[in-house]
Short mmCIF file of C-alpha atoms in Angstrom, two decimals:
data_model
loop_
_atom_site.label_atom_id
_atom_site.label_comp_id
_atom_site.label_asym_id
_atom_site.label_seq_id
_atom_site.Cartn_x
_atom_site.Cartn_y
_atom_site.Cartn_z
CA UNK A 1 113.10 93.85 100.59
CA UNK A 2 109.34 94.29 100.40
CA UNK A 3 107.75 93.51 97.05
CA UNK A 4 105.34 96.34 96.31
CA UNK A 5 102.45 95.57 94.00
CA UNK A 6 102.16 98.47 91.57
CA UNK A 7 98.81 100.18 91.67
CA UNK A 8 96.98 100.42 88.41
CA UNK A 9 95.58 103.82 87.58
CA UNK A 10 91.83 104.08 88.08
CA UNK A 11 89.99 104.52 84.77
CA UNK A 12 88.91 108.08 84.03
CA UNK A 13 86.03 109.62 82.09
CA UNK A 14 88.43 110.05 79.18
CA UNK A 15 89.22 106.31 79.24
CA UNK A 16 85.52 105.46 79.18
CA UNK A 17 84.95 107.94 76.34
CA UNK A 18 87.70 106.33 74.22
CA UNK A 19 86.39 102.81 74.94
CA UNK A 20 82.86 103.86 73.99
CA UNK A 21 84.00 105.88 70.95
CA UNK A 22 82.21 109.02 72.16
CA UNK A 23 83.40 112.47 73.15
CA UNK A 24 84.54 113.14 76.71
CA UNK A 25 81.63 115.57 77.15
CA UNK A 26 79.13 112.90 76.09
CA UNK A 27 80.70 110.34 78.44
CA UNK A 28 80.65 112.83 81.33
CA UNK A 29 76.95 113.58 80.79
CA UNK A 30 76.07 109.89 80.55
CA UNK A 31 78.08 108.94 83.64
CA UNK A 32 77.00 111.94 85.66
CA UNK A 33 73.29 111.70 84.93
CA UNK A 34 72.98 115.29 83.79
CA UNK A 35 72.37 116.81 80.40
CA UNK A 36 70.95 115.01 77.36
CA UNK A 37 72.50 112.03 75.63
CA UNK A 38 70.99 109.56 73.20
CA UNK A 39 69.95 106.11 74.32
CA UNK A 40 72.65 104.60 72.09
CA UNK A 41 75.40 106.73 73.66
CA UNK A 42 74.14 105.95 77.17
CA UNK A 43 74.23 102.21 76.43
CA UNK A 44 77.76 102.35 74.96
CA UNK A 45 79.08 104.45 77.85
CA UNK A 46 77.50 102.15 80.47
CA UNK A 47 79.00 99.08 78.80
CA UNK A 48 82.46 100.68 78.55
CA UNK A 49 82.34 101.82 82.19
CA UNK A 50 81.40 98.32 83.35
CA UNK A 51 84.14 96.76 81.22
CA UNK A 52 86.82 99.11 82.57
CA UNK A 53 85.57 99.01 86.19
CA UNK A 54 84.99 102.77 86.19
CA UNK A 55 83.80 104.36 89.42
CA UNK A 56 82.39 107.88 89.33
CA UNK A 57 83.96 110.71 91.26
CA UNK A 58 81.07 111.49 93.60
CA UNK A 59 82.47 114.89 94.57
CA UNK A 60 82.74 115.95 90.95
CA UNK A 61 79.28 114.59 90.23
CA UNK A 62 77.77 116.52 93.15
CA UNK A 63 79.42 119.73 91.93
CA UNK A 64 77.91 119.21 88.48
CA UNK A 65 74.43 118.12 89.56
CA UNK A 66 74.13 119.86 92.92
CA UNK A 67 73.22 116.47 94.42
CA UNK A 68 75.37 114.02 96.37
CA UNK A 69 72.67 111.36 96.94
CA UNK A 70 73.75 111.47 100.56
CA UNK A 71 71.62 112.16 103.65
CA UNK A 72 73.11 113.26 106.95
CA UNK A 73 71.63 111.82 110.16
CA UNK A 74 72.53 113.14 113.61
CA UNK A 75 71.27 111.22 116.65
CA UNK A 76 71.78 111.66 120.36
CA UNK A 77 73.21 108.26 121.24
CA UNK A 78 73.99 105.62 118.63
CA UNK A 79 74.38 103.09 121.45
CA UNK A 80 70.70 103.49 122.30
CA UNK A 81 68.63 100.78 120.53
CA UNK A 82 65.89 103.38 120.04
CA UNK A 83 68.07 105.29 117.59
CA UNK A 84 69.46 102.07 116.11
CA UNK A 85 65.97 100.94 115.13
CA UNK A 86 65.11 104.39 113.75
CA UNK A 87 68.32 104.39 111.70
CA UNK A 88 67.39 101.02 110.23
CA UNK A 89 64.10 102.47 109.05
CA UNK A 90 65.87 105.50 107.55
CA UNK A 91 68.53 103.36 105.85
CA UNK A 92 65.99 100.97 104.33
CA UNK A 93 64.05 103.82 102.72
CA UNK A 94 67.20 105.68 101.65
CA UNK A 95 68.77 102.63 100.02
CA UNK A 96 65.68 101.91 97.91
CA UNK A 97 65.68 105.55 96.79
CA UNK A 98 69.38 105.47 95.86
CA UNK A 99 70.67 107.46 98.84
CA UNK A 100 73.40 106.75 101.38
CA UNK A 101 73.44 107.82 105.04
CA UNK A 102 76.21 109.82 106.67
CA UNK A 103 75.83 109.22 110.41
CA UNK A 104 77.00 111.29 113.35
CA UNK A 105 76.52 110.83 117.11
CA UNK A 106 76.03 114.03 119.12
CA UNK A 107 76.11 112.37 122.56
CA UNK A 108 73.27 114.81 123.32
CA UNK A 109 75.83 117.65 123.32
CA UNK A 110 74.96 120.85 121.48
CA UNK A 111 78.58 121.58 120.47
CA UNK A 112 78.96 118.11 118.92
CA UNK A 113 75.68 118.53 117.05
CA UNK A 114 76.80 121.91 115.71
CA UNK A 115 80.09 120.41 114.50
CA UNK A 116 78.25 117.54 112.83
CA UNK A 117 75.97 119.94 110.94
CA UNK A 118 78.99 121.96 109.78
CA UNK A 119 80.80 118.85 108.50
CA UNK A 120 77.70 117.53 106.74
CA UNK A 121 77.12 120.84 104.96
CA UNK A 122 80.78 120.81 103.89
CA UNK A 123 80.26 117.27 102.58
CA UNK A 124 77.38 118.66 100.50
CA UNK A 125 74.72 116.27 101.80
CA UNK A 126 71.35 116.77 100.14
CA UNK A 127 69.46 116.90 103.44
CA UNK A 128 69.79 116.22 107.15
CA UNK A 129 67.68 114.43 109.75
CA UNK A 130 68.43 115.59 113.31
CA UNK A 131 67.32 114.40 116.72
CA UNK A 132 68.06 117.81 118.29
CA UNK A 133 69.85 117.91 121.64
CA UNK A 134 67.99 121.10 122.58
CA UNK A 135 64.51 122.31 121.69
CA UNK A 136 65.27 125.94 122.65
CA UNK A 137 65.30 128.44 119.79
CA UNK A 138 68.45 130.14 121.13
CA UNK A 139 70.45 126.92 120.73
CA UNK A 140 69.54 126.10 117.15
CA UNK A 141 71.02 128.66 114.77
CA UNK A 142 72.95 125.77 113.19
CA UNK A 143 69.66 124.09 112.22
CA UNK A 144 68.40 127.30 110.64
CA UNK A 145 71.68 127.41 108.70
CA UNK A 146 70.80 124.07 107.05
CA UNK A 147 67.70 125.72 105.60
CA UNK A 148 69.64 128.87 104.68
CA UNK A 149 72.06 126.68 102.70
CA UNK A 150 69.16 125.31 100.68
CA UNK A 151 69.27 121.83 102.22
CA UNK A 152 66.27 119.81 103.33
CA UNK A 153 65.79 119.28 107.07
CA UNK A 154 63.59 117.02 109.18
CA UNK A 155 63.56 116.70 112.95
CA UNK A 156 63.29 113.30 114.57
CA UNK A 157 61.91 112.51 118.03
CA UNK A 158 61.86 116.17 119.16
CA UNK A 159 60.65 119.51 117.86
CA UNK A 160 62.44 122.86 118.09
CA UNK A 161 60.75 126.02 119.32
CA UNK A 162 60.34 128.64 116.59
CA UNK A 163 61.72 126.45 113.78
CA UNK A 164 59.13 125.76 111.06
CA UNK A 165 60.33 122.27 110.20
CA UNK A 166 58.46 118.98 110.25
CA UNK A 167 59.15 116.87 113.34
CA UNK A 168 58.53 113.13 113.15
CA UNK A 169 57.70 112.15 116.69
CA UNK A 170 55.12 110.80 119.13
CA UNK A 171 53.11 112.79 121.64
CA UNK A 172 53.50 110.74 124.81
CA UNK A 173 51.21 112.77 127.08
CA UNK A 174 48.18 110.47 126.90
CA UNK A 175 50.16 107.22 127.18
CA UNK A 176 52.29 108.58 130.03
CA UNK A 177 49.08 109.48 131.82
CA UNK A 178 47.78 105.93 131.22
CA UNK A 179 50.99 104.31 132.50
CA UNK A 180 50.97 106.51 135.60
CA UNK A 181 47.30 105.70 136.23
CA UNK A 182 48.19 102.00 136.15
CA UNK A 183 50.75 102.58 138.91
CA UNK A 184 48.42 104.81 140.94
CA UNK A 185 45.59 102.29 140.67
CA UNK A 186 47.95 99.61 141.95
CA UNK A 187 48.35 101.76 145.06
CA UNK A 188 51.63 103.57 144.35
CA UNK A 189 52.10 107.15 145.43
CA UNK A 190 55.89 107.54 145.22
CA UNK A 191 56.69 107.16 141.50
CA UNK A 192 60.14 108.17 140.21
CA UNK A 193 60.97 108.92 136.58
CA UNK A 194 64.62 108.67 135.44
CA UNK A 195 65.84 110.32 132.22
CA UNK A 196 69.16 111.08 130.55
CA UNK A 197 67.96 114.55 129.57
CA UNK A 198 70.65 117.08 130.48
CA UNK A 199 69.53 119.88 132.80
CA UNK A 200 71.57 122.43 134.72
CA UNK A 201 69.73 121.81 137.97
CA UNK A 202 67.04 119.56 139.43
CA UNK A 203 63.67 119.26 137.74
CA UNK A 204 61.22 122.05 138.53
CA UNK A 205 58.45 122.08 135.93
CA UNK A 206 57.60 120.30 132.67
CA UNK A 207 57.71 123.59 130.74
CA UNK A 208 61.43 123.81 131.52
CA UNK A 209 62.01 120.63 129.48
CA UNK A 210 61.05 122.25 126.17
CA UNK A 211 59.41 120.50 123.20
CA UNK A 212 60.70 117.07 124.13
CA UNK A 213 59.26 113.60 124.76
CA UNK A 214 60.46 113.93 128.37
CA UNK A 215 58.28 117.01 128.87
CA UNK A 216 55.27 115.15 127.47
CA UNK A 217 55.88 112.15 129.71
CA UNK A 218 56.20 114.27 132.84
CA UNK A 219 53.07 116.25 131.91
CA UNK A 220 51.23 112.95 131.52
CA UNK A 221 52.39 111.92 134.99
CA UNK A 222 51.27 115.24 136.47
CA UNK A 223 47.84 114.89 134.82
CA UNK A 224 47.37 111.40 136.26
CA UNK A 225 48.34 112.54 139.75
CA UNK A 226 45.99 115.55 139.54
CA UNK A 227 43.09 113.39 138.32
CA UNK A 228 43.70 110.93 141.17
CA UNK A 229 43.85 113.78 143.71
CA UNK A 230 47.35 112.70 144.77
CA UNK A 231 50.15 115.23 145.44
CA UNK A 232 52.92 115.10 142.80
CA UNK A 233 56.50 115.21 144.10
CA UNK A 234 58.76 116.90 141.49
CA UNK A 235 61.88 115.78 143.37
CA UNK A 236 61.22 112.24 142.08
CA UNK A 237 61.85 113.37 138.48
CA UNK A 238 65.54 112.57 138.07
CA UNK A 239 67.44 114.09 135.14
CA UNK A 240 71.06 113.79 133.90
CA UNK A 241 71.11 109.97 134.01
CA UNK A 242 73.81 110.05 131.33
CA UNK A 243 75.94 107.06 132.35
CA UNK A 244 76.33 104.20 134.85
CA UNK A 245 77.89 106.43 137.51
CA UNK A 246 75.10 108.99 137.27
CA UNK A 247 72.44 106.28 137.53
CA UNK A 248 74.18 104.76 140.56
CA UNK A 249 74.15 108.20 142.18
CA UNK A 250 70.45 108.71 141.37
CA UNK A 251 69.47 105.34 142.83
CA UNK A 252 71.50 106.09 145.96
CA UNK A 253 69.76 109.45 146.34
CA UNK A 254 66.33 107.87 145.92
CA UNK A 255 66.98 105.14 148.47
CA UNK A 256 68.40 107.56 151.00
CA UNK A 257 65.05 109.38 151.11
CA UNK A 258 62.87 108.87 154.18
CA UNK A 259 60.27 107.50 151.73
CA UNK A 260 61.97 105.82 148.74
CA UNK A 261 59.87 105.35 145.61
CA UNK A 262 57.64 102.30 145.27
CA UNK A 263 57.78 102.46 141.45
CA UNK A 264 60.35 103.44 138.83
CA UNK A 265 59.81 104.61 135.25
CA UNK A 266 62.85 104.37 132.94
CA UNK A 267 62.98 106.85 130.07
CA UNK A 268 64.65 104.39 127.67
CA UNK A 269 66.03 100.87 127.47
CA UNK A 270 69.64 101.80 128.33
CA UNK A 271 68.53 103.53 131.52
CA UNK A 272 66.24 100.58 132.28
CA UNK A 273 69.11 98.10 132.08
CA UNK A 274 71.29 100.21 134.37
CA UNK A 275 68.45 100.65 136.85
CA UNK A 276 67.71 96.92 136.87
CA UNK A 277 71.39 96.22 137.53
CA UNK A 278 71.38 98.62 140.48
CA UNK A 279 68.16 97.18 141.88
CA UNK A 280 69.58 93.66 141.67
CA UNK A 281 72.70 94.82 143.50
CA UNK A 282 70.45 96.11 146.27
CA UNK A 283 68.48 92.84 146.23
CA UNK A 284 65.26 94.66 145.36
CA UNK A 285 62.79 92.42 143.57
CA UNK A 286 60.35 93.38 140.81
CA UNK A 287 57.42 93.59 141.36
CA UNK A 288 57.47 92.38 145.01
CA UNK A 289 59.58 95.31 146.27
CA UNK A 290 59.25 97.73 143.40
CA UNK A 291 57.09 98.21 140.31
CA UNK A 292 58.84 99.05 137.06
CA UNK A 293 57.85 100.61 133.70
CA UNK A 294 60.12 101.24 130.71
CA UNK A 295 59.80 103.40 127.61
CA UNK A 296 60.47 101.53 124.33
CA UNK A 297 59.68 97.92 123.64
CA UNK A 298 62.58 95.61 122.78
CA UNK A 299 62.62 91.78 122.79
CA UNK A 300 64.71 91.50 125.97
CA UNK A 301 61.99 93.30 127.97
CA UNK A 302 59.79 90.20 127.51
CA UNK A 303 62.57 87.75 128.38
CA UNK A 304 63.48 89.08 131.83
CA UNK A 305 61.66 87.87 134.94
CA UNK A 306 59.11 89.28 135.28
CA UNK A 307 58.44 90.61 131.75
CA UNK A 308 58.44 94.41 131.89
CA UNK A 309 55.48 96.69 131.35
CA UNK A 310 56.50 99.08 128.57
CA UNK A 311 55.36 102.09 126.60
CA UNK A 312 55.91 101.12 122.96
CA UNK A 313 56.25 103.38 119.95
CA UNK A 314 56.66 102.65 116.20
CA UNK A 315 60.32 103.68 116.06
CA UNK A 316 61.20 101.86 112.82
CA UNK A 317 58.19 103.31 111.01
CA UNK A 318 59.06 106.80 112.31
CA UNK A 319 62.57 106.44 110.87
CA UNK A 320 61.07 105.37 107.54
CA UNK A 321 58.74 108.38 107.51
CA UNK A 322 61.55 110.81 108.32
CA UNK A 323 63.66 109.53 105.42
CA UNK A 324 60.71 109.33 103.02
CA UNK A 325 59.65 112.91 103.68
CA UNK A 326 63.21 114.24 103.51
CA UNK A 327 63.83 112.55 100.14
CA UNK A 328 60.50 113.85 98.81
CA UNK A 329 61.55 117.38 99.76
CA UNK A 330 64.98 116.93 98.16
CA UNK A 331 63.32 115.77 94.94
CA UNK A 332 60.65 118.48 95.22
CA UNK A 333 57.92 115.83 95.26
CA UNK A 334 54.66 115.88 97.18
CA UNK A 335 55.09 113.91 100.43
CA UNK A 336 51.43 113.92 101.47
CA UNK A 337 50.15 114.62 104.99
CA UNK A 338 52.55 113.99 107.86
CA UNK A 339 51.70 110.68 109.53
CA UNK A 340 50.50 110.76 113.11
CA UNK A 341 52.34 108.28 115.34
CA UNK A 342 50.97 107.03 118.65
CA UNK A 343 52.50 105.26 121.62
CA UNK A 344 50.73 102.49 123.50
CA UNK A 345 51.01 100.77 126.87
CA UNK A 346 51.83 97.05 127.00
CA UNK A 347 50.98 95.68 130.45
CA UNK A 348 53.06 92.71 131.56
CA UNK A 349 54.22 91.51 134.96
CA UNK A 350 56.27 94.33 136.47
CA UNK A 351 53.46 96.28 138.19
CA UNK A 352 52.03 95.09 141.52
CA UNK A 353 50.60 96.70 144.66
CA UNK A 354 53.29 98.35 146.76
CA UNK A 355 55.02 96.54 149.59
CA UNK A 356 53.32 96.81 152.99
CA UNK A 357 55.86 99.41 154.14
CA UNK A 358 54.98 101.61 151.18
CA UNK A 359 51.23 101.29 151.88
CA UNK A 360 51.76 102.73 155.36
CA UNK A 361 53.45 105.88 154.07
#
């Protein structure tokens, strides 16, 4: 026979009120942080609550105050260190301000993002930070609903067309142009860019990519090619690199071309790792056989041989700013001007002149 340990009943507001020798209404106001109570009553209630081990009913508190002290955060891929670092910045700011994060992973799928918004509104979060999976106005009625429900909203990493909401992000156009110039000056003409951005068909034009970092990066590439007087090949922009199998397929397609690329640009660190694995399997060496550039700067990119040239961005600080501005809006405080964040190129050892075969193309 199993010996069951009887559960003791959790102390209630009434228990705290009796222990503090105050009315239940006074105890509720003191514990809930709403209404007016004297300093003496507040002290007695706090002491009684600590003595009894009282924990507030957060749902009841939120119904009384209209605040849950909870922030919803929806990101595209929690496995991506880019979002992990941003979340750390958000969490650090939120914790100091007395807020908790409710996290959801959209997997860059619009339906999952819509569900996450619905659940967070039902949970009565005070505000939401979203890295939107689509920047098209037609796809984002659920984001407008956040505002309609009176909740604060900030966008992270990407803007949304037609939605008047602050977006905390970097404009990559100038740095993408600089990174592409570095490859062109090394002698490369066949430069491929690989991204996980979901598209229905092959890449056609940067305008089709919406208000996204990917669009800015491709525009930067196109500018560099135009300034160098070199034809730009849009077929080398590879989208839908969403998993290992997709990246294997993309690499196979690229190396089946009559003129494979002499340089690769990875849109994030996860894609970079998968590409490097595929290149190693094909016994392609960096930079002897292929130059390589990666977006985002993480410690491992300096530890590989050779160290990778990267485009860095202040991801942690961007996460901090998103949380700071959201909390200021929730509290109806002045947040000050929106910070401008810039990316920068860190040149290391992964760019070299193309192999002799590539120079003859």
